[in-house]
GROMACS .gro file of C-alpha atoms in nm:
model
  442
    1UNK     CA    1   6.501  11.477  10.540
    2UNK     CA    2   6.641  11.692  10.260
    3UNK     CA    3   6.385  11.966  10.329
    4UNK     CA    4   6.472  11.963  10.696
    5UNK     CA    5   6.840  11.993  10.613
    6UNK     CA    6   6.776  12.283  10.376
    7UNK     CA    7   6.556  12.454  10.637
    8UNK     CA    8   6.827  12.405  10.899
    9UNK     CA    9   7.100  12.559  10.689
   10UNK     CA   10   6.877  12.853  10.597
   11UNK     CA   11   6.884  12.958  10.961
   12UNK     CA   12   7.152  13.191  11.096
   13UNK     CA   13   7.473  13.067  11.253
   14UNK     CA   14   7.363  13.221  11.582
   15UNK     CA   15   7.039  13.019  11.578
   16UNK     CA   16   7.213  12.694  11.483
   17UNK     CA   17   7.483  12.725  11.750
   18UNK     CA   18   7.233  12.820  12.022
   19UNK     CA   19   7.003  12.533  11.923
   20UNK     CA   20   7.284  12.278  11.923
   21UNK     CA   21   7.418  12.403  12.258
   22UNK     CA   22   7.069  12.390  12.409
   23UNK     CA   23   7.003  12.038  12.277
   24UNK     CA   24   7.341  11.910  12.398
   25UNK     CA   25   7.299  12.070  12.742
   26UNK     CA   26   6.943  11.938  12.771
   27UNK     CA   27   7.050  11.583  12.686
   28UNK     CA   28   7.337  11.594  12.937
   29UNK     CA   29   7.132  11.749  13.218
   30UNK     CA   30   6.837  11.513  13.165
   31UNK     CA   31   7.074  11.217  13.170
   32UNK     CA   32   7.235  11.341  13.489
   33UNK     CA   33   6.889  11.410  13.639
   34UNK     CA   34   6.776  11.056  13.564
   35UNK     CA   35   7.091  10.905  13.712
   36UNK     CA   36   7.070  11.131  14.016
   37UNK     CA   37   6.700  11.047  14.066
   38UNK     CA   38   6.781  10.681  14.051
   39UNK     CA   39   7.055  10.737  14.306
   40UNK     CA   40   6.836  10.916  14.561
   41UNK     CA   41   6.708  10.586  14.697
   42UNK     CA   42   7.059  10.451  14.740
   43UNK     CA   43   7.163  10.772  14.912
   44UNK     CA   44   6.874  10.744  15.159
   45UNK     CA   45   6.952  10.380  15.230
   46UNK     CA   46   7.325  10.441  15.283
   47UNK     CA   47   7.241  10.729  15.518
   48UNK     CA   48   7.008  10.500  15.712
   49UNK     CA   49   7.280  10.235  15.739
   50UNK     CA   50   7.522  10.490  15.881
   51UNK     CA   51   7.268  10.586  16.147
   52UNK     CA   52   7.184  10.223  16.233
   53UNK     CA   53   7.545  10.107  16.260
   54UNK     CA   54   7.627  10.271  16.600
   55UNK     CA   55   7.297  10.151  16.744
   56UNK     CA   56   7.366   9.794  16.629
   57UNK     CA   57   7.720   9.808  16.769
   58UNK     CA   58   7.582   9.914  17.109
   59UNK     CA   59   7.326   9.631  17.100
   60UNK     CA   60   7.600   9.378  17.013
   61UNK     CA   61   7.793   9.490  17.322
   62UNK     CA   62   7.483   9.448  17.541
   63UNK     CA   63   7.413   9.095  17.411
   64UNK     CA   64   7.773   8.986  17.463
   65UNK     CA   65   7.753   9.121  17.820
   66UNK     CA   66   7.425   8.937  17.883
   67UNK     CA   67   7.210   9.251  17.886
   68UNK     CA   68   6.894   9.325  17.691
   69UNK     CA   69   6.947   9.608  17.438
   70UNK     CA   70   6.746   9.926  17.492
   71UNK     CA   71   6.805  10.180  17.209
   72UNK     CA   72   6.781  10.548  17.288
   73UNK     CA   73   6.633  10.627  16.948
   74UNK     CA   74   6.257  10.565  16.955
   75UNK     CA   75   6.207  10.509  16.581
   76UNK     CA   76   6.471  10.234  16.564
   77UNK     CA   77   6.393   9.871  16.644
   78UNK     CA   78   6.666   9.664  16.808
   79UNK     CA   79   6.580   9.297  16.843
   80UNK     CA   80   6.753   8.981  16.958
   81UNK     CA   81   6.662   8.666  16.766
   82UNK     CA   82   6.788   8.314  16.742
   83UNK     CA   83   6.948   8.194  16.425
   84UNK     CA   84   6.609   8.079  16.295
   85UNK     CA   85   6.459   8.428  16.333
   86UNK     CA   86   6.249   8.358  16.647
   87UNK     CA   87   6.246   8.639  16.908
   88UNK     CA   88   6.463   8.588  17.220
   89UNK     CA   89   6.391   8.921  17.388
   90UNK     CA   90   6.029   8.855  17.496
   91UNK     CA   91   5.880   9.078  17.227
   92UNK     CA   92   5.646   8.980  16.940
   93UNK     CA   93   5.794   8.821  16.630
   94UNK     CA   94   5.905   9.035  16.338
   95UNK     CA   95   5.770   8.810  16.066
   96UNK     CA   96   6.101   8.811  15.879
   97UNK     CA   97   6.114   8.578  15.583
   98UNK     CA   98   6.371   8.304  15.567
   99UNK     CA   99   6.579   8.473  15.298
  100UNK     CA  100   6.588   8.792  15.505
  101UNK     CA  101   6.716   8.598  15.806
  102UNK     CA  102   6.986   8.434  15.594
  103UNK     CA  103   7.105   8.769  15.458
  104UNK     CA  104   7.115   8.924  15.806
  105UNK     CA  105   7.310   8.626  15.945
  106UNK     CA  106   7.564   8.691  15.674
  107UNK     CA  107   7.586   9.057  15.791
  108UNK     CA  108   7.421   9.174  15.469
  109UNK     CA  109   7.175   9.468  15.499
  110UNK     CA  110   6.822   9.401  15.375
  111UNK     CA  111   6.540   9.632  15.265
  112UNK     CA  112   6.183   9.504  15.283
  113UNK     CA  113   5.999   9.708  15.023
  114UNK     CA  114   5.676   9.520  15.087
  115UNK     CA  115   5.639   9.698  15.422
  116UNK     CA  116   5.465  10.033  15.447
  117UNK     CA  117   5.685  10.224  15.473
  118UNK     CA  118   5.977  10.009  15.352
  119UNK     CA  119   6.197   9.881  15.635
  120UNK     CA  120   6.575   9.872  15.642
  121UNK     CA  121   6.746   9.604  15.853
  122UNK     CA  122   7.109   9.540  15.940
  123UNK     CA  123   7.230   9.265  16.170
  124UNK     CA  124   7.493   9.012  16.265
  125UNK     CA  125   7.533   8.693  16.470
  126UNK     CA  126   7.669   8.736  16.827
  127UNK     CA  127   7.767   8.479  17.090
  128UNK     CA  128   7.586   8.527  17.423
  129UNK     CA  129   7.760   8.460  17.763
  130UNK     CA  130   7.588   8.119  17.778
  131UNK     CA  131   7.742   8.025  17.444
  132UNK     CA  132   7.416   8.056  17.248
  133UNK     CA  133   7.422   8.215  16.901
  134UNK     CA  134   7.200   8.520  16.878
  135UNK     CA  135   7.101   8.726  16.575
  136UNK     CA  136   7.108   9.093  16.672
  137UNK     CA  137   6.926   9.320  16.425
  138UNK     CA  138   6.851   9.691  16.403
  139UNK     CA  139   6.597   9.838  16.169
  140UNK     CA  140   6.387  10.143  16.094
  141UNK     CA  141   6.119  10.248  15.848
  142UNK     CA  142   6.220  10.447  15.542
  143UNK     CA  143   5.953  10.714  15.567
  144UNK     CA  144   5.923  10.924  15.254
  145UNK     CA  145   6.148  10.690  15.055
  146UNK     CA  146   5.923  10.660  14.749
  147UNK     CA  147   5.812  11.024  14.764
  148UNK     CA  148   6.173  11.140  14.778
  149UNK     CA  149   6.259  10.938  14.469
  150UNK     CA  150   5.958  11.054  14.271
  151UNK     CA  151   5.969  11.422  14.363
  152UNK     CA  152   6.347  11.435  14.357
  153UNK     CA  153   6.351  11.306  13.999
  154UNK     CA  154   6.084  11.556  13.896
  155UNK     CA  155   6.272  11.848  14.048
  156UNK     CA  156   6.594  11.736  13.885
  157UNK     CA  157   6.423  11.714  13.546
  158UNK     CA  158   6.280  12.063  13.590
  159UNK     CA  159   6.624  12.189  13.689
  160UNK     CA  160   6.769  12.027  13.376
  161UNK     CA  161   6.512  12.200  13.155
  162UNK     CA  162   6.578  12.535  13.317
  163UNK     CA  163   6.954  12.484  13.288
  164UNK     CA  164   6.925  12.397  12.919
  165UNK     CA  165   6.708  12.704  12.857
  166UNK     CA  166   6.957  12.925  13.041
  167UNK     CA  167   7.241  12.775  12.838
  168UNK     CA  168   7.055  12.839  12.513
  169UNK     CA  169   6.986  13.203  12.602
  170UNK     CA  170   7.344  13.260  12.717
  171UNK     CA  171   7.480  13.096  12.401
  172UNK     CA  172   7.251  13.309  12.185
  173UNK     CA  173   7.377  13.634  12.331
  174UNK     CA  174   7.739  13.511  12.345
  175UNK     CA  175   7.740  13.415  11.977
  176UNK     CA  176   7.564  13.739  11.890
  177UNK     CA  177   7.831  13.936  12.073
  178UNK     CA  178   8.112  13.728  11.919
  179UNK     CA  179   7.979  13.770  11.564
  180UNK     CA  180   7.930  14.145  11.594
  181UNK     CA  181   8.295  14.220  11.497
  182UNK     CA  182   8.259  13.980  11.204
  183UNK     CA  183   7.952  14.170  11.085
  184UNK     CA  184   8.140  14.499  11.115
  185UNK     CA  185   8.427  14.345  10.921
  186UNK     CA  186   8.185  14.229  10.649
  187UNK     CA  187   8.034  14.574  10.614
  188UNK     CA  188   8.380  14.732  10.602
  189UNK     CA  189   8.495  14.486  10.334
  190UNK     CA  190   8.185  14.561  10.125
  191UNK     CA  191   8.263  14.936  10.134
  192UNK     CA  192   8.636  14.908  10.071
  193UNK     CA  193   8.753  15.088   9.755
  194UNK     CA  194   9.007  14.926   9.528
  195UNK     CA  195   9.354  14.916   9.678
  196UNK     CA  196   9.236  14.957  10.038
  197UNK     CA  197   9.265  14.689  10.308
  198UNK     CA  198   9.084  14.602  10.630
  199UNK     CA  199   9.244  14.727  10.952
  200UNK     CA  200   9.382  14.441  11.159
  201UNK     CA  201   9.236  14.407  11.512
  202UNK     CA  202   9.474  14.459  11.802
  203UNK     CA  203   9.391  14.117  11.949
  204UNK     CA  204   9.586  13.820  11.813
  205UNK     CA  205   9.289  13.587  11.770
  206UNK     CA  206   9.074  13.430  11.498
  207UNK     CA  207   8.935  13.769  11.393
  208UNK     CA  208   9.282  13.899  11.320
  209UNK     CA  209   9.356  13.586  11.115
  210UNK     CA  210   9.027  13.632  10.928
  211UNK     CA  211   9.106  13.997  10.855
  212UNK     CA  212   9.451  13.897  10.731
  213UNK     CA  213   9.301  13.627  10.507
  214UNK     CA  214   9.048  13.876  10.365
  215UNK     CA  215   9.326  14.128  10.300
  216UNK     CA  216   9.522  13.859  10.119
  217UNK     CA  217   9.216  13.776   9.911
  218UNK     CA  218   9.162  14.144   9.830
  219UNK     CA  219   9.526  14.176   9.728
  220UNK     CA  220   9.500  13.875   9.497
  221UNK     CA  221   9.176  14.017   9.356
  222UNK     CA  222   9.336  14.352   9.283
  223UNK     CA  223   9.636  14.183   9.125
  224UNK     CA  224   9.411  13.963   8.909
  225UNK     CA  225   9.203  14.265   8.809
  226UNK     CA  226   9.514  14.459   8.715
  227UNK     CA  227   9.652  14.162   8.518
  228UNK     CA  228   9.321  14.124   8.338
  229UNK     CA  229   9.310  14.496   8.259
  230UNK     CA  230   9.663  14.491   8.122
  231UNK     CA  231   9.601  14.166   7.937
  232UNK     CA  232   9.281  14.297   7.779
  233UNK     CA  233   9.442  14.624   7.678
  234UNK     CA  234   9.752  14.455   7.536
  235UNK     CA  235   9.546  14.194   7.354
  236UNK     CA  236   9.323  14.461   7.199
  237UNK     CA  237   9.631  14.657   7.093
  238UNK     CA  238   9.801  14.351   6.942
  239UNK     CA  239   9.489  14.235   6.760
  240UNK     CA  240   9.421  14.578   6.614
  241UNK     CA  241   9.745  14.578   6.414
  242UNK     CA  242   9.695  14.256   6.206
  243UNK     CA  243   9.322  14.320   6.166
  244UNK     CA  244   9.387  14.673   6.038
  245UNK     CA  245   9.659  14.545   5.807
  246UNK     CA  246   9.430  14.279   5.661
  247UNK     CA  247   9.153  14.534   5.610
  248UNK     CA  248   9.381  14.784   5.435
  249UNK     CA  249   9.531  14.518   5.208
  250UNK     CA  250   9.185  14.383   5.124
  251UNK     CA  251   9.070  14.735   5.032
  252UNK     CA  252   9.377  14.774   4.808
  253UNK     CA  253   9.298  14.443   4.635
  254UNK     CA  254   8.939  14.551   4.577
  255UNK     CA  255   9.038  14.896   4.448
  256UNK     CA  256   9.306  14.754   4.214
  257UNK     CA  257   9.179  14.460   4.007
  258UNK     CA  258   9.525  14.398   3.859
  259UNK     CA  259   9.581  14.018   3.899
  260UNK     CA  260   9.950  14.051   3.977
  261UNK     CA  261   9.895  14.313   4.246
  262UNK     CA  262   9.599  14.122   4.387
  263UNK     CA  263   9.813  13.810   4.416
  264UNK     CA  264  10.079  14.002   4.606
  265UNK     CA  265   9.818  14.155   4.833
  266UNK     CA  266   9.658  13.815   4.898
  267UNK     CA  267   9.999  13.675   4.993
  268UNK     CA  268  10.040  13.956   5.245
  269UNK     CA  269   9.689  13.891   5.376
  270UNK     CA  270   9.772  13.523   5.425
  271UNK     CA  271  10.085  13.620   5.616
  272UNK     CA  272   9.893  13.861   5.839
  273UNK     CA  273   9.618  13.601   5.889
  274UNK     CA  274   9.875  13.348   6.005
  275UNK     CA  275  10.014  13.605   6.247
  276UNK     CA  276   9.662  13.678   6.372
  277UNK     CA  277   9.587  13.306   6.412
  278UNK     CA  278   9.909  13.254   6.607
  279UNK     CA  279   9.825  13.549   6.831
  280UNK     CA  280   9.472  13.422   6.900
  281UNK     CA  281   9.599  13.070   6.975
  282UNK     CA  282   9.849  13.213   7.219
  283UNK     CA  283   9.584  13.422   7.390
  284UNK     CA  284   9.354  13.120   7.423
  285UNK     CA  285   9.635  12.909   7.569
  286UNK     CA  286   9.719  13.175   7.827
  287UNK     CA  287   9.350  13.219   7.912
  288UNK     CA  288   9.312  12.845   7.974
  289UNK     CA  289   9.623  12.846   8.188
  290UNK     CA  290   9.492  13.139   8.392
  291UNK     CA  291   9.166  12.948   8.440
  292UNK     CA  292   9.357  12.655   8.589
  293UNK     CA  293   9.304  12.408   8.305
  294UNK     CA  294   9.587  12.154   8.316
  295UNK     CA  295   9.599  11.861   8.072
  296UNK     CA  296   9.685  11.520   8.211
  297UNK     CA  297  10.062  11.467   8.219
  298UNK     CA  298  10.210  11.169   8.038
  299UNK     CA  299  10.556  11.052   7.930
  300UNK     CA  300  10.693  11.252   7.636
  301UNK     CA  301  11.016  11.172   7.450
  302UNK     CA  302  11.192  11.509   7.449
  303UNK     CA  303  11.450  11.395   7.190
  304UNK     CA  304  11.183  11.292   6.940
  305UNK     CA  305  10.982  11.607   7.012
  306UNK     CA  306  11.288  11.829   6.954
  307UNK     CA  307  11.366  11.653   6.626
  308UNK     CA  308  11.006  11.703   6.511
  309UNK     CA  309  11.013  12.072   6.609
  310UNK     CA  310  11.330  12.122   6.404
  311UNK     CA  311  11.168  11.951   6.105
  312UNK     CA  312  10.871  12.190   6.131
  313UNK     CA  313  11.108  12.482   6.065
  314UNK     CA  314  11.114  12.391   5.693
  315UNK     CA  315  11.409  12.535   5.503
  316UNK     CA  316  11.556  12.686   5.820
  317UNK     CA  317  11.599  12.340   5.975
  318UNK     CA  318  11.936  12.311   5.796
  319UNK     CA  319  12.071  12.577   6.033
  320UNK     CA  320  11.964  12.385   6.344
  321UNK     CA  321  12.187  12.121   6.507
  322UNK     CA  322  12.041  11.872   6.755
  323UNK     CA  323  12.266  11.739   7.031
  324UNK     CA  324  12.092  11.463   7.224
  325UNK     CA  325  12.182  11.139   7.404
  326UNK     CA  326  12.144  10.808   7.227
  327UNK     CA  327  11.796  10.674   7.284
  328UNK     CA  328  11.515  10.862   7.454
  329UNK     CA  329  11.484  11.126   7.723
  330UNK     CA  330  11.138  11.112   7.882
  331UNK     CA  331  10.975  11.403   8.061
  332UNK     CA  332  10.640  11.423   8.238
  333UNK     CA  333  10.416  11.674   8.059
  334UNK     CA  334  10.144  11.702   7.795
  335UNK     CA  335  10.267  11.640   7.436
  336UNK     CA  336  10.099  11.958   7.308
  337UNK     CA  337  10.276  12.162   7.578
  338UNK     CA  338  10.618  12.021   7.486
  339UNK     CA  339  10.557  12.089   7.116
  340UNK     CA  340  10.447  12.447   7.188
  341UNK     CA  341  10.754  12.515   7.404
  342UNK     CA  342  10.992  12.370   7.143
  343UNK     CA  343  10.824  12.550   6.852
  344UNK     CA  344  10.844  12.888   7.025
  345UNK     CA  345  11.204  12.847   7.137
  346UNK     CA  346  11.335  12.705   6.808
  347UNK     CA  347  11.146  12.954   6.588
  348UNK     CA  348  11.257  13.236   6.816
  349UNK     CA  349  11.619  13.125   6.770
  350UNK     CA  350  11.573  13.087   6.392
  351UNK     CA  351  11.425  13.438   6.373
  352UNK     CA  352  11.723  13.603   6.543
  353UNK     CA  353  12.019  13.373   6.458
  354UNK     CA  354  12.274  13.484   6.200
  355UNK     CA  355  12.388  13.138   6.093
  356UNK     CA  356  12.372  12.863   6.354
  357UNK     CA  357  12.123  12.730   6.616
  358UNK     CA  358  12.200  12.447   6.856
  359UNK     CA  359  11.929  12.248   7.039
  360UNK     CA  360  12.063  12.025   7.318
  361UNK     CA  361  11.881  11.770   7.536
  362UNK     CA  362  12.083  11.692   7.851
  363UNK     CA  363  11.967  11.445   8.121
  364UNK     CA  364  12.063  11.576   8.469
  365UNK     CA  365  11.959  11.345   8.752
  366UNK     CA  366  11.587  11.374   8.820
  367UNK     CA  367  11.554  11.647   8.558
  368UNK     CA  368  11.616  11.689   8.185
  369UNK     CA  369  11.749  12.016   8.049
  370UNK     CA  370  11.659  12.158   7.708
  371UNK     CA  371  11.904  12.421   7.581
  372UNK     CA  372  11.849  12.636   7.271
  373UNK     CA  373  12.149  12.851   7.162
  374UNK     CA  374  12.167  13.102   6.877
  375UNK     CA  375  12.440  13.333   6.746
  376UNK     CA  376  12.219  13.640   6.712
  377UNK     CA  377  12.236  13.974   6.894
  378UNK     CA  378  12.145  13.815   7.229
  379UNK     CA  379  11.940  13.967   7.512
  380UNK     CA  380  12.079  14.234   7.742
  381UNK     CA  381  12.089  14.142   8.115
  382UNK     CA  382  11.833  14.410   8.207
  383UNK     CA  383  11.577  14.248   7.976
  384UNK     CA  384  11.631  13.882   8.062
  385UNK     CA  385  11.370  13.862   8.338
  386UNK     CA  386  11.111  14.066   8.149
  387UNK     CA  387  11.122  13.877   7.817
  388UNK     CA  388  10.889  13.615   7.970
  389UNK     CA  389  10.623  13.877   8.046
  390UNK     CA  390  10.324  13.891   7.817
  391UNK     CA  391  10.352  14.131   7.522
  392UNK     CA  392  10.700  14.242   7.628
  393UNK     CA  393  10.943  14.321   7.347
  394UNK     CA  394  11.310  14.408   7.368
  395UNK     CA  395  11.363  14.744   7.200
  396UNK     CA  396  11.696  14.670   7.029
  397UNK     CA  397  11.833  14.498   6.719
  398UNK     CA  398  11.651  14.179   6.818
  399UNK     CA  399  11.312  14.352   6.816
  400UNK     CA  400  11.368  14.521   6.480
  401UNK     CA  401  11.416  14.183   6.317
  402UNK     CA  402  11.081  14.039   6.424
  403UNK     CA  403  10.711  14.091   6.384
  404UNK     CA  404  10.626  13.876   6.681
  405UNK     CA  405  10.345  13.938   6.924
  406UNK     CA  406  10.542  13.914   7.246
  407UNK     CA  407  10.349  13.606   7.359
  408UNK     CA  408  10.583  13.322   7.257
  409UNK     CA  409  10.822  13.336   7.551
  410UNK     CA  410  10.534  13.411   7.791
  411UNK     CA  411  10.371  13.088   7.673
  412UNK     CA  412  10.696  12.900   7.726
  413UNK     CA  413  10.734  13.030   8.081
  414UNK     CA  414  10.370  12.957   8.170
  415UNK     CA  415  10.365  12.602   8.029
  416UNK     CA  416  10.694  12.509   8.196
  417UNK     CA  417  10.600  12.670   8.528
  418UNK     CA  418  10.274  12.480   8.570
  419UNK     CA  419  10.465  12.152   8.532
  420UNK     CA  420  10.695  12.260   8.817
  421UNK     CA  421  10.975  12.327   8.572
  422UNK     CA  422  11.206  12.624   8.526
  423UNK     CA  423  11.304  12.842   8.231
  424UNK     CA  424  11.569  13.114   8.210
  425UNK     CA  425  11.772  13.303   7.953
  426UNK     CA  426  12.147  13.369   7.957
  427UNK     CA  427  12.421  13.434   7.703
  428UNK     CA  428  12.517  13.152   7.466
  429UNK     CA  429  12.879  13.056   7.389
  430UNK     CA  430  12.820  13.189   7.035
  431UNK     CA  431  12.738  13.536   7.169
  432UNK     CA  432  12.361  13.514   7.119
  433UNK     CA  433  12.086  13.405   7.357
  434UNK     CA  434  12.070  13.076   7.545
  435UNK     CA  435  11.729  12.956   7.666
  436UNK     CA  436  11.736  12.677   7.925
  437UNK     CA  437  11.429  12.473   8.022
  438UNK     CA  438  11.430  12.217   8.300
  439UNK     CA  439  11.161  11.948   8.315
  440UNK     CA  440  11.115  11.667   8.563
  441UNK     CA  441  11.217  11.334   8.413
  442UNK     CA  442  11.055  10.995   8.466
   0.00000   0.00000   0.00000
């Protein structure tokens, strides 16, 4: 069964559609042929009854008037019997069986298939002028009845086969003609240079929708390629600086065996290594996010997470004030994501603040807001939307104070966005920068 399925799906769409259309048409036509063949006999019998009815009505009138019926049609028998089936018209008996006589007395038509050819009878009981009950019947042989059924069914089956074959051929060429524009579209898409799009057909049909979908896919591909190119170039540029610094400092330590100088150089190397490690971790996190990896969300206490992030600032934690409601404020996210967002925002504020940083957790209906204020130089309005771009740095007093990689705020924006949250930057009441994050609460 599996091999048959694989063989079926290896065939072209044109072949599969034509085969299915042929099989469906064949099944329908053969079914109709069988039903029609079975109905030929009934059609012949009903036609015979319609021909016998006027003759029987004329014979009934003759018997009621006391006359002997004489049909004008030579192949039709009109007989007058008593209610027991015995002839009353001076002609030989018909040899009708008792059940046939009973059916005819009840005005029910009867077909005697045992006769050769089969005979069709209709009749009814009539009262003669002398008051006697007479059974008047009219009948005729069904010549060609069996041959008509047999040959009619055969011809219908042949017609069904021919009709199915014609349907298959027509479907084959129709599908071939319908798929020709799709093939042209495929060839055009394969030859398209970067930045180009497929022309949209004039007709507003499925092909136009397909061309539009392909153009959208090409646009997303070009955007992803451009993002990857920029990301790769920026990452290479950012990694080159700490690697080169570590190499130079290591060469200085090797060239100068003085223990004091070596210790100073090693301290600088450790600092650059930490910067390099932070940069690589950020790049890996962004790469996983771009690949669609999303950890399972779970309840996270934002108040406890903010307090822990402040504690991780070490000596600078004394400058940070936490304003939070009594108790807990639960958000739906991954704990590692919340910690990474808090660490980047708090350390960013510590890096630029002159004296004071305020971290506030504010429940607001179905959401919880996290606000981080500092009293540093702030961020100019023209830079506020771009600071969340990867590797973007503000070229002002804020930038000159930092050796950051330009990935921290990009990580914050990406982690919050994929949890359907929102992050933005404005001016704080202290004159510095205010970062606001909104998460969905439980």
